[in-house]
């Protein structure tokens, strides 16, 4: 059986966009309801890895407020699909924009996002999530 990696890539990217569109409009449940029971999660505001759906959801809900994002840019998306077609890793840059007091768009934040999806029970579920700010240091260092 041949795996249609392009179709899977498109599905993963559309899922991610749908979750992020909901998040941007004030509904974080797209992501939260999709997380696998055993999700691992890196958040740039924490030093440690979070593991487990309930732990990750509690953390996100403790921080989340409606960001009122009016536009998102999905830059350089890449999806790597396993040969078996049941695992995919999505990486992309995300720029988000809100409206300033003057009514003009202003960039809220730039992100580096990595999401690992696994096909579980016929549905694509996020099993690992890593969000990082695009600029965390001015020094170009490898370690």
Short mmCIF file of N, CA, C and O in Angstrom, two decimals:
data_model
loop_
_atom_site.label_atom_id
_atom_site.label_comp_id
_atom_site.label_asym_id
_atom_site.label_seq_id
_atom_site.Cartn_x
_atom_site.Cartn_y
_atom_site.Cartn_z
N UNK A 1 0.84 -1.18 0.00
CA UNK A 1 0.00 0.00 0.00
C UNK A 1 0.88 1.24 0.00
O UNK A 1 1.81 1.36 0.77
N UNK A 2 0.57 2.15 -0.87
CA UNK A 2 1.33 3.38 -1.01
C UNK A 2 0.75 4.46 -0.09
O UNK A 2 -0.47 4.59 0.04
N UNK A 3 1.63 5.22 0.53
CA UNK A 3 1.23 6.30 1.42
C UNK A 3 1.25 7.61 0.62
O UNK A 3 2.25 7.94 -0.02
N UNK A 4 0.14 8.35 0.65
CA UNK A 4 0.06 9.63 -0.04
C UNK A 4 0.56 10.71 0.92
O UNK A 4 -0.22 11.33 1.66
N UNK A 5 1.88 10.93 0.92
CA UNK A 5 2.50 11.86 1.85
C UNK A 5 2.04 13.30 1.62
O UNK A 5 1.90 14.07 2.57
N UNK A 6 1.77 13.65 0.38
CA UNK A 6 1.30 15.01 0.10
C UNK A 6 -0.09 15.24 0.70
O UNK A 6 -0.35 16.28 1.31
N UNK A 7 -0.99 14.28 0.57
CA UNK A 7 -2.33 14.40 1.15
C UNK A 7 -2.25 14.48 2.68
O UNK A 7 -2.96 15.28 3.31
N UNK A 8 -1.40 13.66 3.27
CA UNK A 8 -1.24 13.69 4.74
C UNK A 8 -0.67 15.03 5.16
O UNK A 8 -1.15 15.64 6.13
N UNK A 9 0.33 15.53 4.44
CA UNK A 9 0.91 16.84 4.75
C UNK A 9 -0.14 17.93 4.71
O UNK A 9 -0.21 18.78 5.60
N UNK A 10 -0.97 17.91 3.68
CA UNK A 10 -2.04 18.91 3.56
C UNK A 10 -3.03 18.80 4.71
O UNK A 10 -3.48 19.81 5.27
N UNK A 11 -3.38 17.58 5.08
CA UNK A 11 -4.31 17.37 6.20
C UNK A 11 -3.73 17.92 7.49
O UNK A 11 -4.43 18.62 8.24
N UNK A 12 -2.47 17.63 7.76
CA UNK A 12 -1.81 18.09 8.99
C UNK A 12 -1.77 19.61 9.03
O UNK A 12 -2.11 20.24 10.04
N UNK A 13 -1.38 20.23 7.94
CA UNK A 13 -1.29 21.68 7.90
C UNK A 13 -2.67 22.33 8.07
O UNK A 13 -2.81 23.31 8.81
N UNK A 14 -3.68 21.77 7.45
CA UNK A 14 -5.04 22.32 7.60
C UNK A 14 -5.56 22.14 9.03
O UNK A 14 -6.23 23.03 9.56
N UNK A 15 -5.29 21.00 9.63
CA UNK A 15 -5.67 20.80 11.04
C UNK A 15 -5.02 21.86 11.92
O UNK A 15 -5.68 22.49 12.75
N UNK A 16 -3.71 22.03 11.76
CA UNK A 16 -2.98 23.00 12.57
C UNK A 16 -3.56 24.40 12.39
O UNK A 16 -3.77 25.13 13.36
N UNK A 17 -3.82 24.78 11.16
CA UNK A 17 -4.39 26.11 10.90
C UNK A 17 -5.76 26.25 11.55
O UNK A 17 -6.09 27.30 12.11
N UNK A 18 -6.56 25.19 11.51
CA UNK A 18 -7.89 25.27 12.11
C UNK A 18 -7.79 25.43 13.63
O UNK A 18 -8.54 26.19 14.23
N UNK A 19 -6.85 24.70 14.26
CA UNK A 19 -6.66 24.84 15.71
C UNK A 19 -6.18 26.25 16.04
O UNK A 19 -6.65 26.87 17.01
N UNK A 20 -5.24 26.74 15.25
CA UNK A 20 -4.68 28.06 15.53
C UNK A 20 -5.69 29.18 15.26
O UNK A 20 -5.73 30.17 15.99
N UNK A 21 -6.52 29.01 14.24
CA UNK A 21 -7.56 30.00 13.98
C UNK A 21 -8.53 30.10 15.16
O UNK A 21 -8.95 31.19 15.55
N UNK A 22 -8.88 28.96 15.72
CA UNK A 22 -9.76 28.96 16.89
C UNK A 22 -9.07 29.64 18.07
O UNK A 22 -9.68 30.45 18.77
N UNK A 23 -7.79 29.29 18.28
CA UNK A 23 -7.00 29.89 19.38
C UNK A 23 -6.99 31.41 19.23
O UNK A 23 -7.21 32.14 20.19
N UNK A 24 -6.71 31.87 18.02
CA UNK A 24 -6.59 33.31 17.76
C UNK A 24 -7.88 34.05 18.02
O UNK A 24 -7.86 35.23 18.39
N UNK A 25 -9.00 33.38 17.83
CA UNK A 25 -10.30 34.01 18.02
C UNK A 25 -10.87 33.85 19.42
O UNK A 25 -11.99 34.29 19.69
N UNK A 26 -10.14 33.21 20.32
CA UNK A 26 -10.60 33.11 21.71
C UNK A 26 -11.06 31.73 22.13
O UNK A 26 -11.59 31.57 23.22
N UNK A 27 -10.87 30.72 21.29
CA UNK A 27 -11.29 29.35 21.62
C UNK A 27 -10.07 28.43 21.59
O UNK A 27 -9.63 28.01 20.53
N UNK A 28 -9.53 28.12 22.76
CA UNK A 28 -8.32 27.28 22.81
C UNK A 28 -8.63 25.79 22.72
O UNK A 28 -7.71 24.97 22.70
N UNK A 29 -9.89 25.40 22.65
CA UNK A 29 -10.24 23.97 22.70
C UNK A 29 -9.83 23.18 21.46
O UNK A 29 -9.71 21.96 21.54
N UNK A 30 -9.60 23.83 20.34
CA UNK A 30 -9.15 23.09 19.16
C UNK A 30 -7.88 22.31 19.46
O UNK A 30 -7.82 21.10 19.28
N UNK A 31 -6.89 23.02 19.96
CA UNK A 31 -5.65 22.35 20.36
C UNK A 31 -5.89 21.40 21.52
O UNK A 31 -5.51 20.23 21.49
N UNK A 32 -6.49 21.90 22.58
CA UNK A 32 -6.60 21.12 23.81
C UNK A 32 -7.37 19.83 23.62
O UNK A 32 -7.00 18.79 24.17
N UNK A 33 -8.44 19.87 22.84
CA UNK A 33 -9.23 18.66 22.60
C UNK A 33 -8.50 17.67 21.70
O UNK A 33 -8.82 16.49 21.69
N UNK A 34 -7.52 18.16 20.93
CA UNK A 34 -6.80 17.27 20.02
C UNK A 34 -5.61 16.57 20.69
O UNK A 34 -5.16 15.55 20.20
N UNK A 35 -5.11 17.11 21.78
CA UNK A 35 -3.91 16.53 22.39
C UNK A 35 -4.13 15.07 22.77
O UNK A 35 -5.15 14.70 23.35
N UNK A 36 -3.11 14.26 22.46
CA UNK A 36 -3.13 12.85 22.86
C UNK A 36 -2.98 12.76 24.38
O UNK A 36 -2.46 13.68 25.02
N UNK A 37 -3.42 11.65 24.96
CA UNK A 37 -3.32 11.47 26.41
C UNK A 37 -1.89 11.58 26.91
O UNK A 37 -1.65 12.04 28.01
N UNK A 38 -0.93 11.14 26.09
CA UNK A 38 0.47 11.11 26.52
C UNK A 38 1.28 12.26 25.94
O UNK A 38 2.52 12.16 25.85
N UNK A 39 0.65 13.36 25.57
CA UNK A 39 1.37 14.47 24.94
C UNK A 39 2.54 14.94 25.80
O UNK A 39 2.46 14.94 27.04
N UNK A 40 3.62 15.32 25.12
CA UNK A 40 4.72 16.04 25.77
C UNK A 40 4.73 17.44 25.17
O UNK A 40 4.42 17.63 23.99
N UNK A 41 5.08 18.43 26.01
CA UNK A 41 4.87 19.82 25.62
C UNK A 41 5.98 20.71 26.17
O UNK A 41 6.23 20.71 27.38
N UNK A 42 6.64 21.44 25.28
CA UNK A 42 7.60 22.47 25.68
C UNK A 42 6.95 23.83 25.49
O UNK A 42 6.41 24.13 24.43
N UNK A 43 7.02 24.64 26.53
CA UNK A 43 6.49 26.00 26.49
C UNK A 43 7.65 26.95 26.80
O UNK A 43 8.42 26.67 27.72
N UNK A 44 7.79 28.05 26.08
CA UNK A 44 8.93 28.93 26.31
C UNK A 44 8.93 29.62 27.67
O UNK A 44 9.94 30.16 28.08
N UNK A 45 7.82 29.57 28.39
CA UNK A 45 7.78 30.20 29.71
C UNK A 45 8.13 29.22 30.83
O UNK A 45 8.14 29.60 32.00
N UNK A 46 8.40 27.96 30.46
CA UNK A 46 8.74 26.95 31.46
C UNK A 46 10.13 26.38 31.18
O UNK A 46 10.55 26.29 30.04
N UNK A 47 10.80 25.93 32.23
CA UNK A 47 12.10 25.28 32.07
C UNK A 47 11.94 23.80 31.81
O UNK A 47 12.78 23.18 31.17
N UNK A 48 10.86 23.19 32.31
CA UNK A 48 10.73 21.75 32.21
C UNK A 48 9.70 21.33 31.15
O UNK A 48 8.84 22.10 30.76
N UNK A 49 9.86 20.09 30.73
CA UNK A 49 8.93 19.46 29.81
C UNK A 49 7.66 19.07 30.58
O UNK A 49 7.75 18.52 31.68
N UNK A 50 6.50 19.34 30.00
CA UNK A 50 5.25 18.87 30.57
C UNK A 50 4.83 17.59 29.86
O UNK A 50 4.98 17.49 28.64
N UNK A 51 4.32 16.62 30.62
CA UNK A 51 3.91 15.35 30.03
C UNK A 51 2.53 14.99 30.56
O UNK A 51 2.28 15.05 31.76
N UNK A 52 1.64 14.63 29.64
CA UNK A 52 0.29 14.22 30.00
C UNK A 52 -0.73 15.28 29.65
O UNK A 52 -0.53 16.47 29.91
N UNK A 53 -1.81 14.84 29.05
CA UNK A 53 -2.86 15.75 28.57
C UNK A 53 -3.41 16.65 29.67
O UNK A 53 -3.52 17.86 29.49
N UNK A 54 -3.73 16.08 30.82
CA UNK A 54 -4.32 16.88 31.90
C UNK A 54 -3.35 17.95 32.40
O UNK A 54 -3.75 19.09 32.68
N UNK A 55 -2.08 17.60 32.51
CA UNK A 55 -1.06 18.55 32.98
C UNK A 55 -0.89 19.69 31.97
O UNK A 55 -0.84 20.86 32.35
N UNK A 56 -0.81 19.35 30.69
CA UNK A 56 -0.64 20.36 29.65
C UNK A 56 -1.85 21.28 29.59
O UNK A 56 -1.72 22.51 29.53
N UNK A 57 -3.03 20.72 29.62
CA UNK A 57 -4.25 21.53 29.56
C UNK A 57 -4.33 22.47 30.76
O UNK A 57 -4.65 23.65 30.62
N UNK A 58 -4.03 21.97 31.95
CA UNK A 58 -4.06 22.83 33.15
C UNK A 58 -3.08 23.99 33.00
O UNK A 58 -3.40 25.13 33.36
N UNK A 59 -1.90 23.71 32.48
CA UNK A 59 -0.90 24.77 32.29
C UNK A 59 -1.42 25.82 31.31
O UNK A 59 -1.39 27.02 31.59
N UNK A 60 -1.88 25.37 30.16
CA UNK A 60 -2.34 26.32 29.14
C UNK A 60 -3.54 27.11 29.64
O UNK A 60 -3.60 28.34 29.47
N UNK A 61 -4.47 26.46 30.27
CA UNK A 61 -5.65 27.18 30.77
C UNK A 61 -5.28 28.20 31.85
O UNK A 61 -5.96 29.21 31.99
N UNK A 62 -4.20 27.96 32.59
CA UNK A 62 -3.78 28.92 33.62
C UNK A 62 -3.21 30.20 33.00
O UNK A 62 -3.19 31.24 33.66
N UNK A 63 -2.78 30.13 31.74
CA UNK A 63 -2.15 31.29 31.09
C UNK A 63 -3.01 31.93 30.01
O UNK A 63 -2.82 33.09 29.67
N UNK A 64 -3.92 31.17 29.44
CA UNK A 64 -4.61 31.60 28.23
C UNK A 64 -5.62 32.71 28.48
O UNK A 64 -6.40 32.67 29.43
N UNK A 65 -5.57 33.70 27.60
CA UNK A 65 -6.65 34.69 27.49
C UNK A 65 -6.79 34.98 26.01
O UNK A 65 -5.86 34.79 25.22
N UNK A 66 -7.95 35.43 25.61
CA UNK A 66 -8.22 35.67 24.20
C UNK A 66 -7.21 36.67 23.64
O UNK A 66 -7.18 37.82 24.04
N UNK A 67 -6.37 36.23 22.71
CA UNK A 67 -5.34 37.13 22.18
C UNK A 67 -5.85 38.14 21.15
O UNK A 67 -5.12 39.06 20.80
N UNK A 68 -7.08 37.97 20.65
CA UNK A 68 -7.66 38.88 19.67
C UNK A 68 -6.76 39.03 18.45
O UNK A 68 -6.52 40.14 17.97
N UNK A 69 -6.23 37.93 17.96
CA UNK A 69 -5.36 37.95 16.79
C UNK A 69 -6.22 38.13 15.54
O UNK A 69 -7.22 37.43 15.35
N UNK A 70 -5.84 39.10 14.72
CA UNK A 70 -6.62 39.40 13.52
C UNK A 70 -6.02 38.78 12.26
O UNK A 70 -6.70 38.66 11.24
N UNK A 71 -4.74 38.39 12.34
CA UNK A 71 -4.11 37.77 11.18
C UNK A 71 -2.92 36.94 11.63
O UNK A 71 -2.22 37.32 12.57
N UNK A 72 -2.74 35.81 10.96
CA UNK A 72 -1.58 34.94 11.22
C UNK A 72 -0.89 34.65 9.90
O UNK A 72 -1.54 34.47 8.87
N UNK A 73 0.43 34.62 9.95
CA UNK A 73 1.23 34.23 8.79
C UNK A 73 1.89 32.90 9.10
O UNK A 73 2.60 32.78 10.11
N UNK A 74 1.66 31.91 8.25
CA UNK A 74 2.28 30.60 8.38
C UNK A 74 3.44 30.57 7.39
O UNK A 74 3.22 30.50 6.18
N UNK A 75 4.64 30.65 7.90
CA UNK A 75 5.82 30.77 7.05
C UNK A 75 6.63 29.48 7.05
O UNK A 75 6.85 28.87 8.10
N UNK A 76 7.08 29.09 5.88
CA UNK A 76 8.01 27.97 5.70
C UNK A 76 7.53 26.66 6.31
O UNK A 76 8.31 25.94 6.93
N UNK A 77 6.26 26.29 6.14
CA UNK A 77 5.81 25.03 6.73
C UNK A 77 6.44 23.83 6.04
O UNK A 77 6.57 23.80 4.81
N UNK A 78 6.85 22.87 6.85
CA UNK A 78 7.41 21.62 6.36
C UNK A 78 6.76 20.49 7.15
O UNK A 78 6.68 20.57 8.39
N UNK A 79 6.27 19.48 6.45
CA UNK A 79 5.69 18.31 7.11
C UNK A 79 6.50 17.09 6.68
O UNK A 79 6.65 16.84 5.49
N UNK A 80 7.02 16.37 7.66
CA UNK A 80 7.71 15.11 7.41
C UNK A 80 6.76 13.99 7.79
O UNK A 80 6.28 13.94 8.92
N UNK A 81 6.48 13.11 6.84
CA UNK A 81 5.53 12.02 7.05
C UNK A 81 6.29 10.70 7.06
O UNK A 81 7.13 10.46 6.18
N UNK A 82 5.98 9.85 8.02
CA UNK A 82 6.63 8.54 8.09
C UNK A 82 6.24 7.68 6.89
O UNK A 82 5.19 7.88 6.27
N UNK A 83 7.09 6.72 6.58
CA UNK A 83 6.80 5.82 5.46
C UNK A 83 5.52 5.01 5.69
O UNK A 83 4.84 4.65 4.74
N UNK A 84 5.19 4.77 6.96
CA UNK A 84 3.97 4.02 7.27
C UNK A 84 2.72 4.90 7.20
O UNK A 84 1.60 4.40 7.19
N UNK A 85 2.92 6.22 7.17
CA UNK A 85 1.79 7.14 7.04
C UNK A 85 0.99 7.36 8.30
O UNK A 85 -0.09 7.93 8.26
N UNK A 86 1.53 6.97 9.47
CA UNK A 86 0.79 7.16 10.72
C UNK A 86 1.45 8.14 11.67
O UNK A 86 1.02 8.30 12.81
N UNK A 87 2.51 8.80 11.21
CA UNK A 87 3.22 9.76 12.05
C UNK A 87 3.72 10.89 11.17
O UNK A 87 4.21 10.66 10.05
N UNK A 88 3.58 12.13 11.65
CA UNK A 88 4.02 13.29 10.89
C UNK A 88 4.51 14.37 11.83
O UNK A 88 3.97 14.55 12.93
N UNK A 89 5.53 15.08 11.40
CA UNK A 89 6.07 16.20 12.16
C UNK A 89 5.92 17.45 11.31
O UNK A 89 6.38 17.49 10.16
N UNK A 90 5.27 18.45 11.88
CA UNK A 90 5.07 19.74 11.23
C UNK A 90 5.96 20.77 11.92
O UNK A 90 5.97 20.86 13.15
N UNK A 91 6.70 21.52 11.13
CA UNK A 91 7.49 22.64 11.65
C UNK A 91 7.18 23.87 10.80
O UNK A 91 7.05 23.77 9.57
N UNK A 92 7.04 25.01 11.46
CA UNK A 92 6.77 26.25 10.73
C UNK A 92 7.05 27.45 11.61
O UNK A 92 7.21 27.32 12.82
N UNK A 93 7.13 28.60 10.97
CA UNK A 93 7.22 29.86 11.69
C UNK A 93 5.84 30.50 11.64
O UNK A 93 5.16 30.43 10.61
N UNK A 94 5.45 31.09 12.75
CA UNK A 94 4.14 31.72 12.84
C UNK A 94 4.30 33.15 13.34
O UNK A 94 4.89 33.38 14.39
N UNK A 95 3.80 34.09 12.56
CA UNK A 95 3.72 35.48 13.01
C UNK A 95 2.26 35.81 13.27
O UNK A 95 1.40 35.50 12.44
N UNK A 96 1.99 36.42 14.41
CA UNK A 96 0.61 36.78 14.76
C UNK A 96 0.50 38.29 14.90
O UNK A 96 1.44 38.96 15.35
N UNK A 97 -0.67 38.80 14.54
CA UNK A 97 -0.90 40.23 14.52
C UNK A 97 -2.21 40.58 15.24
O UNK A 97 -3.21 39.87 15.09
N UNK A 98 -2.18 41.65 15.99
CA UNK A 98 -3.36 42.21 16.64
C UNK A 98 -3.55 43.64 16.12
O UNK A 98 -2.71 44.14 15.38
N UNK A 99 -4.63 44.27 16.53
CA UNK A 99 -4.84 45.67 16.19
C UNK A 99 -4.33 46.54 17.31
O UNK A 99 -4.65 46.32 18.49
N UNK A 100 -3.54 47.55 16.96
CA UNK A 100 -3.05 48.50 17.94
C UNK A 100 -4.12 49.53 18.28
O UNK A 100 -5.21 49.54 17.70
N UNK A 101 -3.80 50.38 19.21
CA UNK A 101 -4.75 51.43 19.62
C UNK A 101 -5.11 52.36 18.46
O UNK A 101 -6.20 52.95 18.45
N UNK A 102 -4.23 52.45 17.47
CA UNK A 102 -4.49 53.31 16.32
C UNK A 102 -5.29 52.59 15.23
O UNK A 102 -5.57 53.14 14.17
N UNK A 103 -5.66 51.31 15.48
CA UNK A 103 -6.44 50.54 14.52
C UNK A 103 -5.61 49.83 13.47
O UNK A 103 -6.17 49.14 12.61
N UNK A 104 -4.31 50.00 13.51
CA UNK A 104 -3.42 49.35 12.55
C UNK A 104 -2.90 48.03 13.13
O UNK A 104 -2.76 47.88 14.34
N UNK A 105 -2.59 47.10 12.23
CA UNK A 105 -2.02 45.83 12.66
C UNK A 105 -0.64 46.04 13.25
O UNK A 105 0.13 46.86 12.76
N UNK A 106 -0.37 45.27 14.30
CA UNK A 106 0.97 45.24 14.87
C UNK A 106 1.30 43.79 15.21
O UNK A 106 0.41 43.03 15.60
N UNK A 107 2.55 43.42 15.01
CA UNK A 107 2.93 42.05 15.30
C UNK A 107 2.88 41.81 16.80
O UNK A 107 3.45 42.57 17.58
N UNK A 108 2.14 40.77 17.17
CA UNK A 108 2.07 40.39 18.58
C UNK A 108 3.29 39.56 18.94
O UNK A 108 3.98 39.83 19.92
N UNK A 109 3.56 38.54 18.13
CA UNK A 109 4.64 37.63 18.47
C UNK A 109 5.07 36.84 17.25
O UNK A 109 4.28 36.62 16.34
N UNK A 110 6.31 36.39 17.27
CA UNK A 110 6.81 35.47 16.28
C UNK A 110 7.18 34.16 16.97
O UNK A 110 7.80 34.16 18.03
N UNK A 111 6.76 33.05 16.36
CA UNK A 111 6.96 31.73 16.96
C UNK A 111 7.69 30.80 16.02
O UNK A 111 7.53 30.88 14.82
N UNK A 112 8.43 29.88 16.61
CA UNK A 112 8.90 28.68 15.94
C UNK A 112 8.05 27.55 16.52
O UNK A 112 8.05 27.34 17.73
N UNK A 113 7.34 26.86 15.67
CA UNK A 113 6.42 25.82 16.14
C UNK A 113 6.80 24.47 15.55
O UNK A 113 7.12 24.37 14.36
N UNK A 114 6.74 23.45 16.40
CA UNK A 114 6.93 22.07 15.97
C UNK A 114 5.84 21.24 16.60
O UNK A 114 5.66 21.27 17.83
N UNK A 115 5.09 20.51 15.79
CA UNK A 115 4.02 19.65 16.27
C UNK A 115 4.22 18.25 15.69
O UNK A 115 4.37 18.10 14.48
N UNK A 116 4.22 17.26 16.55
CA UNK A 116 4.29 15.86 16.11
C UNK A 116 2.89 15.28 16.21
O UNK A 116 2.25 15.32 17.27
N UNK A 117 2.41 14.77 15.10
CA UNK A 117 1.08 14.18 15.01
C UNK A 117 1.19 12.67 14.82
O UNK A 117 2.03 12.21 14.06
N UNK A 118 0.32 11.94 15.48
CA UNK A 118 0.23 10.48 15.29
C UNK A 118 -1.22 10.14 14.98
O UNK A 118 -2.15 10.71 15.57
N UNK A 119 -1.41 9.22 14.07
CA UNK A 119 -2.74 8.73 13.74
C UNK A 119 -3.17 7.75 14.82
O UNK A 119 -2.58 6.68 14.96
N UNK A 120 -4.14 8.14 15.63
CA UNK A 120 -4.61 7.34 16.76
C UNK A 120 -6.11 7.14 16.59
O UNK A 120 -6.87 8.11 16.57
N UNK A 121 -6.54 5.89 16.50
CA UNK A 121 -7.97 5.62 16.34
C UNK A 121 -8.57 6.30 15.13
O UNK A 121 -9.73 6.74 15.17
N UNK A 122 -7.79 6.44 14.07
CA UNK A 122 -8.29 7.05 12.84
C UNK A 122 -8.28 8.57 12.84
O UNK A 122 -8.73 9.18 11.87
N UNK A 123 -7.75 9.20 13.90
CA UNK A 123 -7.69 10.66 13.97
C UNK A 123 -6.26 11.11 14.22
O UNK A 123 -5.52 10.49 14.99
N UNK A 124 -5.88 12.22 13.60
CA UNK A 124 -4.56 12.79 13.83
C UNK A 124 -4.56 13.53 15.16
O UNK A 124 -5.35 14.46 15.36
N UNK A 125 -3.70 13.09 16.07
CA UNK A 125 -3.58 13.69 17.41
C UNK A 125 -2.18 14.24 17.62
O UNK A 125 -1.19 13.64 17.17
N UNK A 126 -2.07 15.36 18.30
CA UNK A 126 -0.77 15.93 18.63
C UNK A 126 -0.19 15.15 19.81
O UNK A 126 -0.80 15.08 20.88
N UNK A 127 1.00 14.56 19.59
CA UNK A 127 1.65 13.78 20.64
C UNK A 127 2.84 14.52 21.23
O UNK A 127 3.32 14.17 22.31
N UNK A 128 3.34 15.53 20.52
CA UNK A 128 4.38 16.40 21.06
C UNK A 128 4.22 17.78 20.46
O UNK A 128 3.94 17.92 19.27
N UNK A 129 4.40 18.80 21.31
CA UNK A 129 4.25 20.18 20.87
C UNK A 129 5.41 20.99 21.45
O UNK A 129 5.72 20.87 22.63
N UNK A 130 6.02 21.81 20.60
CA UNK A 130 7.13 22.64 21.05
C UNK A 130 6.95 24.03 20.46
O UNK A 130 6.96 24.21 19.25
N UNK A 131 6.74 25.00 21.34
CA UNK A 131 6.59 26.39 20.93
C UNK A 131 7.76 27.18 21.48
O UNK A 131 8.09 27.07 22.67
N UNK A 132 8.39 27.98 20.63
CA UNK A 132 9.54 28.79 21.04
C UNK A 132 9.42 30.16 20.38
O UNK A 132 8.92 30.28 19.25
N UNK A 133 9.88 31.17 21.08
CA UNK A 133 9.91 32.51 20.50
C UNK A 133 10.96 32.54 19.39
O UNK A 133 12.00 31.90 19.51
N UNK A 134 10.69 33.28 18.31
CA UNK A 134 11.64 33.30 17.20
C UNK A 134 12.95 33.97 17.58
O UNK A 134 13.98 33.63 17.03
N UNK A 135 12.93 34.89 18.51
CA UNK A 135 14.15 35.57 18.95
C UNK A 135 14.24 35.47 20.46
O UNK A 135 13.49 36.11 21.17
N UNK A 136 15.20 34.67 20.93
CA UNK A 136 15.37 34.55 22.37
C UNK A 136 16.71 35.08 22.84
O UNK A 136 16.91 35.29 24.02
N UNK A 137 17.64 35.27 21.90
CA UNK A 137 18.95 35.79 22.26
C UNK A 137 19.54 36.51 21.05
O UNK A 137 19.18 36.22 19.91
N UNK A 138 20.38 37.43 21.31
CA UNK A 138 21.06 38.14 20.22
C UNK A 138 22.35 37.42 19.81
O UNK A 138 22.90 37.68 18.76
N UNK A 139 22.85 36.53 20.66
CA UNK A 139 24.09 35.82 20.38
C UNK A 139 23.80 34.55 19.58
O UNK A 139 22.92 33.78 19.92
N UNK A 140 24.56 34.36 18.52
CA UNK A 140 24.44 33.14 17.72
C UNK A 140 25.33 32.08 18.35
O UNK A 140 26.55 32.10 18.17
N UNK A 141 24.71 31.17 19.10
CA UNK A 141 25.45 30.13 19.80
C UNK A 141 24.79 28.79 19.55
O UNK A 141 23.60 28.71 19.31
N UNK A 142 25.58 27.72 19.61
CA UNK A 142 25.05 26.39 19.36
C UNK A 142 24.82 25.60 20.63
O UNK A 142 24.23 24.54 20.60
N UNK A 143 25.32 26.07 21.75
CA UNK A 143 25.10 25.33 22.99
C UNK A 143 24.98 26.27 24.16
O UNK A 143 25.21 27.44 24.06
#
